[in-house]
Tab-separated table of C-alpha atoms in Angstrom:
chain	number	residue	atom	x	y	z
A	1	MET	CA	-70.294	-56.304	22.204
A	2	LYS	CA	-71.798	-53.759	19.891
A	3	GLN	CA	-74.674	-53.302	22.286
A	4	ARG	CA	-72.246	-52.599	25.089
A	5	LYS	CA	-70.421	-49.914	23.043
A	6	LYS	CA	-73.693	-48.226	22.273
A	7	ILE	CA	-74.533	-48.071	25.932
A	8	VAL	CA	-71.134	-46.587	26.812
A	9	ALA	CA	-71.401	-44.021	24.048
A	10	PHE	CA	-74.869	-43.067	25.254
A	11	LEU	CA	-73.619	-42.670	28.793
A	12	VAL	CA	-70.728	-40.472	27.604
A	13	PHE	CA	-73.123	-38.338	25.600
A	14	ILE	CA	-75.388	-37.922	28.653
A	15	MET	CA	-72.415	-36.950	30.806
A	16	LEU	CA	-71.285	-34.427	28.183
A	17	LEU	CA	-74.710	-32.871	28.078
A	18	GLY	CA	-74.740	-32.730	31.845
A	19	GLY	CA	-71.360	-31.014	31.862
A	20	ILE	CA	-72.522	-28.464	29.324
A	21	TRP	CA	-75.657	-27.797	31.303
A	22	TYR	CA	-73.675	-27.455	34.513
A	23	ALA	CA	-71.200	-25.016	32.876
A	24	TYR	CA	-74.112	-23.014	31.494
A	25	GLN	CA	-75.742	-22.828	34.904
A	26	GLN	CA	-72.472	-21.758	36.508
A	27	HIS	CA	-72.018	-19.073	33.870
A	28	GLU	CA	-75.549	-17.779	34.391
A	29	GLU	CA	-75.040	-17.818	38.138
A	30	GLN	CA	-71.847	-15.848	37.854
A	31	ALA	CA	-73.474	-13.386	35.490
A	32	ARG	CA	-76.330	-13.003	37.900
A	33	LEU	CA	-73.969	-12.436	40.799
A	34	ALA	CA	-71.972	-9.942	38.748
A	35	ALA	CA	-75.141	-8.116	37.754
A	36	ALA	CA	-76.119	-8.038	41.396
A	37	ARG	CA	-72.748	-6.472	42.262
A	38	GLU	CA	-72.757	-3.944	39.393
A	39	LEU	CA	-75.413	-1.654	37.949
A	40	THR	CA	-75.037	-0.838	34.265
A	41	LEU	CA	-76.901	2.147	32.866
A	42	SER	CA	-76.988	3.870	29.473
A	43	GLY	CA	-77.237	7.602	28.954
A	44	ASN	CA	-75.867	10.633	27.150
A	45	VAL	CA	-73.132	13.172	27.852
A	46	ASP	CA	-74.315	16.575	28.957
A	47	LEU	CA	-72.479	19.777	29.818
A	48	ARG	CA	-73.034	23.437	30.583
A	49	GLU	CA	-73.178	26.009	27.794
A	50	ILE	CA	-73.117	29.779	27.803
A	51	THR	CA	-73.831	32.306	25.060
A	52	VAL	CA	-71.220	35.024	24.552
A	53	ALA	CA	-72.223	38.470	23.246
A	54	PHE	CA	-70.771	41.960	23.007
A	55	ARG	CA	-71.948	44.417	25.673
A	56	GLU	CA	-72.047	47.267	23.148
A	57	SER	CA	-73.908	47.681	19.884
A	58	ASP	CA	-71.857	48.231	16.712
A	59	ARG	CA	-70.697	46.472	13.582
A	60	ILE	CA	-68.458	43.444	14.065
A	61	LYS	CA	-64.945	44.144	12.785
A	62	ASP	CA	-63.420	40.648	13.134
A	63	LEU	CA	-63.883	37.280	14.819
A	64	LEU	CA	-60.760	35.333	15.776
A	65	VAL	CA	-62.039	31.794	16.526
A	66	GLU	CA	-63.922	29.124	14.675
A	67	GLU	CA	-66.336	26.384	15.702
A	68	GLY	CA	-64.476	23.595	17.508
A	69	ASP	CA	-61.667	25.819	18.768
A	70	THR	CA	-60.639	25.477	22.387
A	71	VAL	CA	-60.362	28.809	24.206
A	72	LYS	CA	-59.063	29.912	27.561
A	73	ALA	CA	-60.683	32.364	29.945
A	74	GLY	CA	-59.825	35.903	28.924
A	75	GLU	CA	-58.843	34.980	25.368
A	76	VAL	CA	-59.904	37.571	22.794
A	77	LEU	CA	-62.642	36.249	20.495
A	78	GLY	CA	-63.408	39.288	18.368
A	79	HIS	CA	-63.665	43.094	18.044
A	80	LEU	CA	-66.256	45.678	17.127
A	81	ASP	CA	-65.517	48.612	14.780
A	82	SER	CA	-64.206	51.252	17.226
A	83	ASP	CA	-62.963	54.021	14.885
A	84	GLU	CA	-65.663	56.511	15.871
A	85	LEU	CA	-65.168	55.846	19.572
A	86	ILE	CA	-61.395	56.307	19.328
A	87	LEU	CA	-61.905	59.699	17.665
A	88	ALA	CA	-64.252	60.723	20.474
A	89	ILE	CA	-61.618	59.733	23.063
A	90	ARG	CA	-58.982	61.798	21.239
A	91	LYS	CA	-61.297	64.814	21.372
A	92	ILE	CA	-61.801	64.364	25.112
A	93	ASP	CA	-58.010	64.048	25.586
A	94	ALA	CA	-57.573	67.457	23.897
A	95	GLN	CA	-60.269	69.000	26.098
A	96	ILE	CA	-58.629	67.570	29.209
A	97	ALA	CA	-55.240	69.007	28.183
A	98	ALA	CA	-56.784	72.487	27.692
A	99	GLN	CA	-58.660	72.379	30.972
A	100	GLN	CA	-55.543	71.134	32.802
A	101	SER	CA	-53.702	74.208	31.555
A	102	THR	CA	-56.469	76.418	32.920
A	103	VAL	CA	-56.345	74.726	36.315
A	104	ASP	CA	-52.534	74.994	36.444
A	105	LYS	CA	-52.751	78.669	35.573
A	106	LEU	CA	-55.241	79.275	38.392
A	107	HIS	CA	-53.116	77.366	40.896
A	108	ASN	CA	-49.922	79.201	39.894
A	109	GLY	CA	-51.608	82.599	40.418
A	110	THR	CA	-50.835	85.855	38.618
A	111	ARG	CA	-47.350	86.169	37.143
A	112	THR	CA	-45.053	89.034	38.158
A	113	GLU	CA	-45.073	90.313	34.610
A	114	GLU	CA	-48.880	90.600	34.671
A	115	ILE	CA	-48.756	92.494	37.950
A	116	ARG	CA	-46.212	94.904	36.499
A	117	GLN	CA	-48.402	95.390	33.468
A	118	ALA	CA	-51.391	96.168	35.716
A	119	GLU	CA	-49.276	98.682	37.661
A	120	ALA	CA	-48.193	100.356	34.434
A	121	ARG	CA	-51.786	100.617	33.218
A	122	LEU	CA	-52.720	102.186	36.566
A	123	ARG	CA	-49.960	104.769	36.322
A	124	SER	CA	-51.003	105.564	32.740
A	125	ALA	CA	-54.619	105.981	33.809
A	126	GLN	CA	-53.586	108.248	36.719
A	127	ALA	CA	-51.497	110.392	34.440
A	128	ALA	CA	-54.330	110.717	31.945
A	129	ALA	CA	-56.734	111.570	34.747
A	130	GLU	CA	-54.412	114.211	36.152
A	131	TYR	CA	-54.072	115.792	32.714
A	132	ALA	CA	-57.849	115.750	32.185
A	133	ARG	CA	-58.358	117.402	35.600
A	134	GLY	CA	-55.851	120.112	34.684
A	135	VAL	CA	-57.586	120.819	31.422
A	136	TYR	CA	-60.939	121.029	33.141
A	137	ALA	CA	-59.592	123.301	35.852
A	138	ARG	CA	-58.068	125.735	33.335
A	139	ARG	CA	-61.225	125.922	31.253
A	140	GLN	CA	-63.282	126.440	34.373
A	141	ALA	CA	-61.048	129.347	35.376
A	142	ILE	CA	-61.299	130.888	31.933
A	143	TYR	CA	-65.038	130.467	31.899
A	144	ASP	CA	-65.417	132.059	35.342
A	145	SER	CA	-63.201	135.043	34.569
A	146	VAL	CA	-63.680	136.121	31.022
A	147	GLU	CA	-66.053	133.513	29.612
A	148	GLY	CA	-63.447	132.686	26.961
A	149	VAL	CA	-64.827	129.142	26.479
A	150	SER	CA	-68.296	127.964	25.848
A	151	GLU	CA	-70.379	125.848	28.210
A	152	GLN	CA	-70.126	122.977	25.742
A	153	GLU	CA	-66.341	122.998	25.911
A	154	LEU	CA	-66.476	123.174	29.683
A	155	ASP	CA	-68.861	120.209	29.842
A	156	ASN	CA	-66.626	118.191	27.505
A	157	ALA	CA	-63.617	118.870	29.723
A	158	ARG	CA	-65.581	117.874	32.821
A	159	THR	CA	-66.822	114.626	31.152
A	160	GLU	CA	-63.280	113.756	30.006
A	161	ALA	CA	-61.981	114.301	33.571
A	162	ASP	CA	-64.716	112.035	35.042
A	163	ALA	CA	-63.986	109.322	32.449
A	164	ARG	CA	-60.299	109.441	33.257
A	165	GLU	CA	-61.088	109.111	36.978
A	166	ALA	CA	-63.233	106.057	36.259
A	167	ALA	CA	-60.420	104.536	34.213
A	168	VAL	CA	-58.119	105.033	37.196
A	169	ALA	CA	-60.554	103.206	39.469
A	170	GLU	CA	-60.844	100.353	36.953
A	171	ALA	CA	-57.063	100.023	36.611
A	172	ALA	CA	-56.671	100.056	40.399
A	173	GLN	CA	-59.272	97.293	40.730
A	174	ALA	CA	-57.483	95.248	38.058
A	175	LEU	CA	-54.188	95.613	39.886
A	176	GLN	CA	-55.789	94.553	43.155
A	177	GLU	CA	-57.231	91.431	41.534
A	178	ALA	CA	-53.888	90.588	39.939
A	179	GLN	CA	-52.136	90.921	43.273
A	180	ALA	CA	-54.820	88.858	45.081
A	181	GLY	CA	-54.704	86.012	42.508
A	182	PRO	CA	-57.629	83.827	41.287
A	183	ARG	CA	-60.753	83.418	43.417
A	184	GLU	CA	-61.230	80.102	45.222
A	185	GLU	CA	-64.580	79.649	43.505
A	186	ASP	CA	-62.953	79.914	40.093
A	187	VAL	CA	-60.329	77.340	41.063
A	188	ARG	CA	-62.933	74.871	42.321
A	189	GLY	CA	-65.058	75.380	39.207
A	190	ALA	CA	-62.086	74.738	36.897
A	191	GLU	CA	-61.103	71.626	38.892
A	192	ALA	CA	-64.671	70.320	38.769
A	193	THR	CA	-64.751	70.767	34.961
A	194	LEU	CA	-61.427	68.904	34.667
A	195	ALA	CA	-62.697	66.063	36.885
A	196	SER	CA	-65.860	65.797	34.791
A	197	LEU	CA	-63.815	65.478	31.617
A	198	GLN	CA	-61.585	62.876	33.189
A	199	GLU	CA	-64.598	60.826	34.306
A	200	GLU	CA	-66.004	60.981	30.787
A	201	ARG	CA	-62.625	59.845	29.454
A	202	ALA	CA	-62.670	56.889	31.866
A	203	ARG	CA	-66.226	55.994	30.788
A	204	GLN	CA	-65.313	56.101	27.121
A	205	ALA	CA	-62.209	53.958	27.825
A	206	TYR	CA	-64.433	51.376	29.539
A	207	VAL	CA	-66.832	51.378	26.595
A	208	LEU	CA	-63.859	50.856	24.275
A	209	SER	CA	-62.771	47.850	26.348
A	210	GLN	CA	-66.229	46.350	25.780
A	211	TYR	CA	-65.585	46.513	22.025
A	212	GLU	CA	-63.327	43.533	22.599
A	213	LEU	CA	-65.083	40.191	23.153
A	214	THR	CA	-63.306	37.800	25.539
A	215	ALA	CA	-64.023	34.252	26.652
A	216	PRO	CA	-65.567	34.241	30.160
A	217	ALA	CA	-64.263	30.719	30.902
A	218	ASP	CA	-62.321	27.796	29.448
A	219	GLY	CA	-64.362	25.956	26.843
A	220	VAL	CA	-64.910	24.927	23.262
A	221	ILE	CA	-66.641	27.062	20.644
A	222	ARG	CA	-69.740	25.058	19.748
A	223	SER	CA	-71.516	27.561	17.487
A	224	ARG	CA	-70.515	30.781	15.697
A	225	LEU	CA	-73.770	32.674	15.276
A	226	LEU	CA	-72.654	35.993	13.702
A	227	GLU	CA	-70.014	37.015	11.178
A	228	PRO	CA	-67.854	40.153	10.541
A	229	GLY	CA	-70.059	42.893	9.130
A	230	ASP	CA	-73.095	41.881	11.195
A	231	MET	CA	-74.488	44.323	13.742
A	232	ALA	CA	-73.833	43.124	17.291
A	233	SER	CA	-75.826	43.955	20.406
A	234	PRO	CA	-76.098	42.638	23.989
A	235	SER	CA	-79.172	40.617	22.982
A	236	ALA	CA	-77.483	39.000	19.925
A	237	PRO	CA	-75.175	36.084	20.915
A	238	VAL	CA	-72.012	35.753	18.838
A	239	PHE	CA	-70.812	32.359	20.113
A	240	LYS	CA	-72.068	29.362	22.042
A	241	LEU	CA	-69.368	28.147	24.421
A	242	SER	CA	-69.340	24.647	25.916
A	243	LEU	CA	-67.646	24.704	29.304
A	244	LEU	CA	-64.962	22.123	30.057
A	245	ASP	CA	-64.788	22.357	33.831
A	246	LYS	CA	-67.842	20.149	34.484
A	247	LYS	CA	-69.286	17.318	32.425
A	248	TRP	CA	-71.752	14.634	33.346
A	249	VAL	CA	-73.608	11.661	31.919
A	250	ARG	CA	-77.384	11.806	32.329
A	251	VAL	CA	-78.863	8.328	33.025
A	252	TYR	CA	-82.138	7.051	34.448
A	253	VAL	CA	-82.517	4.541	37.266
A	254	SER	CA	-85.604	2.465	37.939
A	255	GLU	CA	-87.288	2.648	41.297
A	256	LYS	CA	-86.196	-0.870	42.265
A	257	ASP	CA	-82.496	0.138	41.796
A	258	LEU	CA	-82.824	3.611	43.338
A	259	GLY	CA	-82.108	2.369	46.855
A	260	ARG	CA	-78.824	0.770	45.714
A	261	ILE	CA	-77.137	4.040	44.735
A	262	TYR	CA	-76.326	7.239	46.577
A	263	GLU	CA	-74.778	10.629	45.879
A	264	GLY	CA	-71.000	10.505	45.964
A	265	GLN	CA	-70.880	6.852	44.887
A	266	ALA	CA	-68.034	5.988	42.514
A	267	ALA	CA	-68.843	5.097	38.914
A	268	GLU	CA	-67.121	4.429	35.609
A	269	VAL	CA	-68.096	5.940	32.254
A	270	CYS	CA	-67.324	4.188	28.990
A	271	ILE	CA	-67.918	5.314	25.426
A	272	ASP	CA	-68.020	3.179	22.296
A	273	SER	CA	-64.770	4.493	20.856
A	274	GLN	CA	-62.805	3.832	24.074
A	275	LYS	CA	-64.409	0.866	25.775
A	276	ASP	CA	-61.094	-0.183	27.313
A	277	LYS	CA	-60.448	3.262	28.825
A	278	PRO	CA	-63.183	3.984	31.372
A	279	ILE	CA	-63.404	7.481	32.821
A	280	ALA	CA	-63.717	7.724	36.587
A	281	GLY	CA	-66.680	9.637	37.940
A	282	GLN	CA	-69.144	9.795	40.765
A	283	ILE	CA	-72.872	10.238	41.258
A	284	GLY	CA	-73.477	13.906	41.918
A	285	TYR	CA	-77.229	14.311	41.593
A	286	ILE	CA	-80.258	12.053	42.069
A	287	SER	CA	-83.605	13.500	41.183
A	288	ASP	CA	-86.323	13.283	43.839
A	289	THR	CA	-89.035	13.301	41.179
A	290	ALA	CA	-89.994	10.296	39.084
A	291	GLU	CA	-90.442	10.570	35.336
A	292	PHE	CA	-92.264	8.641	32.592
A	293	THR	CA	-95.007	7.438	34.902
A	294	PRO	CA	-98.600	8.373	35.804
A	295	LYS	CA	-99.033	10.753	38.694
A	296	THR	CA	-100.813	8.078	40.745
A	297	VAL	CA	-99.289	4.623	40.826
A	298	GLN	CA	-101.939	1.988	41.608
A	299	THR	CA	-100.460	-1.350	40.550
A	300	ASP	CA	-97.196	-3.263	40.974
A	301	GLU	CA	-96.669	-3.287	37.235
A	302	LEU	CA	-96.758	0.488	36.977
A	303	ARG	CA	-94.352	0.810	39.868
A	304	THR	CA	-91.585	-0.752	37.756
A	305	SER	CA	-91.937	2.049	35.167
A	306	LEU	CA	-90.815	4.711	37.647
A	307	VAL	CA	-87.420	6.124	36.695
A	308	TYR	CA	-85.321	8.845	38.261
A	309	GLU	CA	-82.734	11.089	36.634
A	310	VAL	CA	-79.157	10.576	37.848
A	311	ARG	CA	-76.115	12.633	36.889
A	312	VAL	CA	-72.691	11.012	36.964
A	313	TYR	CA	-70.091	13.749	37.034
A	314	VAL	CA	-66.704	13.135	35.474
A	315	THR	CA	-63.417	14.991	34.984
A	316	ASP	CA	-62.630	14.692	31.292
A	317	GLU	CA	-58.971	15.706	31.219
A	318	ASP	CA	-58.492	14.445	27.652
A	319	ASN	CA	-61.689	16.156	26.438
A	320	VAL	CA	-63.028	13.048	24.707
A	321	LEU	CA	-66.670	13.473	25.812
A	322	ARG	CA	-68.934	15.471	23.496
A	323	LEU	CA	-72.401	16.881	24.068
A	324	GLY	CA	-75.036	14.233	23.380
A	325	MET	CA	-72.541	11.372	23.026
A	326	PRO	CA	-73.978	7.979	24.165
A	327	ALA	CA	-72.183	6.521	27.166
A	328	THR	CA	-72.403	3.525	29.474
A	329	VAL	CA	-72.214	3.973	33.218
A	330	LYS	CA	-71.151	1.158	35.507
A	331	ILE	CA	-71.711	1.472	39.228
A	332	ALA	CA	-70.178	-1.040	41.620
A	333	LEU	CA	-72.698	-2.034	44.317
């Protein structure tokens, strides 16, 4: 009886081992099939970065963002010290106002009051000339008849009469110019000077706008490289900005798996902190050049060491992916 129980127990033990072995084999088979239907790769998060710098050279007045801040395109990041430039613009504004008055005066022509003044000066010059001619004529008559005046007095009278005649001609010319108004050449010259000042004002205003540093795109401030008080220049970056519009996970695929994937193929990206929340993505780039292998492959063993860079692009709406973060990519085959 005891012998019989031992045999039964042995048979049960054998059957149990067989069941365990069978279950193990089924599990391995399912794992193998699953692995055949899914490609799992490990890589790191990568993204585009740009350096942001002032276009002008001057001392930094203030910086408005810190490392880790999220910024929007067009958001102001900092300013340069613009006091000297503002004073220069005010000076140009004053010059423009003065030149504008000159142009307006030329366009408006000579005022009636100025013409009347020119007429009065002409009449005064004519009266003075007539008087000088009379004096000269009387002295000439005296000199010719009785020589009651000297030659010096006669010459003085003649010179005075000639000077008064010249003054009449000058006054007549001034009246003619007043009546004719400004010359076209003078008007064009004044307008050209005004336009030049206005262009310089526009240039200075543009330079002033470049004293304000703005974000060129949406992103996150990764590095703050300068501080207020530092001298800025176009060649000295102030911030490093990580762009948010495009992120990808850089992974490497062996040559034997290269034929199982293609650009545009769907994929899932998982990170350690959110393993239960995969991020949807797709393969966007497959390198056509192998890496980590000799230039000439001569054996089957070396062929397995060929790997190709693959980029899996994702849309990270929650902004959970960070530069260099390890990630797992799963690609359904």
